[in-house]
Tab-separated table of C-alpha atoms in Angstrom:
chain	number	residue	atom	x	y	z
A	18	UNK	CA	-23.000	-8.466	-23.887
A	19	UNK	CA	-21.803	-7.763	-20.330
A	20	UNK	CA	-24.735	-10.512	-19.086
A	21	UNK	CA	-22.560	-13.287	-21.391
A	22	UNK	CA	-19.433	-12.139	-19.763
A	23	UNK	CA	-20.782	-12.538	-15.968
A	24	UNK	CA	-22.011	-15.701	-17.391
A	25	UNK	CA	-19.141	-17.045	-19.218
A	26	UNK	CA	-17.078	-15.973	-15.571
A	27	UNK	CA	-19.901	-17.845	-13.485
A	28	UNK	CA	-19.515	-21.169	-15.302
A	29	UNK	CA	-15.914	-20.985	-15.271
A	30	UNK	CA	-15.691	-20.165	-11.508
A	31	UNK	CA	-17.896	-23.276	-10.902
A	32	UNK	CA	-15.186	-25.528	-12.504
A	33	UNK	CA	-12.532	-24.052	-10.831
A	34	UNK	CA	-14.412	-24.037	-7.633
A	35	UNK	CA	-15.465	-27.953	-8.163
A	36	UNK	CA	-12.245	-28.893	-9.504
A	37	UNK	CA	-10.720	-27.424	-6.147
A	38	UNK	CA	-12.852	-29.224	-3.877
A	39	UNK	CA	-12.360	-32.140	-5.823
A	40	UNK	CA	-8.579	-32.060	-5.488
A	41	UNK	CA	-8.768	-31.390	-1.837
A	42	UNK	CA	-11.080	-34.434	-1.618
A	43	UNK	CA	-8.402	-36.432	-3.277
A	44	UNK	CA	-5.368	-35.202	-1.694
A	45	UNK	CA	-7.333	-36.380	1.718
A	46	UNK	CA	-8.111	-39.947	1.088
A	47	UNK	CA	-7.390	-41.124	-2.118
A	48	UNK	CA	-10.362	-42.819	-3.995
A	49	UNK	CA	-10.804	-43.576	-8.114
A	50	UNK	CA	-13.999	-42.070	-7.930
A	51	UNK	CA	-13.248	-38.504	-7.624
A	52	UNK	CA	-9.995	-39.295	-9.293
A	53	UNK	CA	-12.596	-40.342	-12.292
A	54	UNK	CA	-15.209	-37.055	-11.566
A	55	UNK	CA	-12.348	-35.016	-11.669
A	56	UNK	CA	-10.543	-36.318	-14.632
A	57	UNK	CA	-14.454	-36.045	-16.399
A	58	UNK	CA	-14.992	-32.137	-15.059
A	59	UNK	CA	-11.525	-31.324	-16.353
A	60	UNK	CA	-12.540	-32.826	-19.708
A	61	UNK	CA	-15.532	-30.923	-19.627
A	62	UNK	CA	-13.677	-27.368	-18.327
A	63	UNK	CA	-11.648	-28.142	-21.599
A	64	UNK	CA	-14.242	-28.348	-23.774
A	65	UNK	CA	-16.277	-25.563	-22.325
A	66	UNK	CA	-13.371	-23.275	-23.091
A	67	UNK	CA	-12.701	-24.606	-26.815
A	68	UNK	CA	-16.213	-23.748	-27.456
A	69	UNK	CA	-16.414	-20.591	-26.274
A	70	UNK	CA	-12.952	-19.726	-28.274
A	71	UNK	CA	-14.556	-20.998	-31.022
A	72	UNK	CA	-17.472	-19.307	-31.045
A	73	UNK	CA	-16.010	-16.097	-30.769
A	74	UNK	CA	-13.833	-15.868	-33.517
């Protein structure tokens, strides 16, 4: 149980953590491609979470 935890935490720090460097990268010079990446990885952040909501209930 506490190894899913750590797990679930790990995954969701590596969104947060590309997300972040993805909004710096934006905020720098502007381009549609990381605009697009992080519009996707948001997406995906979303859907991770629904799942794992899901799942537990």
């Amino acid at each position: 149980m506490r190894t899913k935890i750590k797990t679930i935490t790990a995954v969701g720090l590596m969104f947060v953590g590309v997300i972040t460097y993805l909004g710096i990268n934006i905020a720098k010079n502007f381009n549609y491609l990381d605009l697009a990446y992080m519009l996707f990885i948001i997406g995906c952040f979303i859907r991770y979470i629904y799942l794992k909501i899901e799942t537990h209930v």
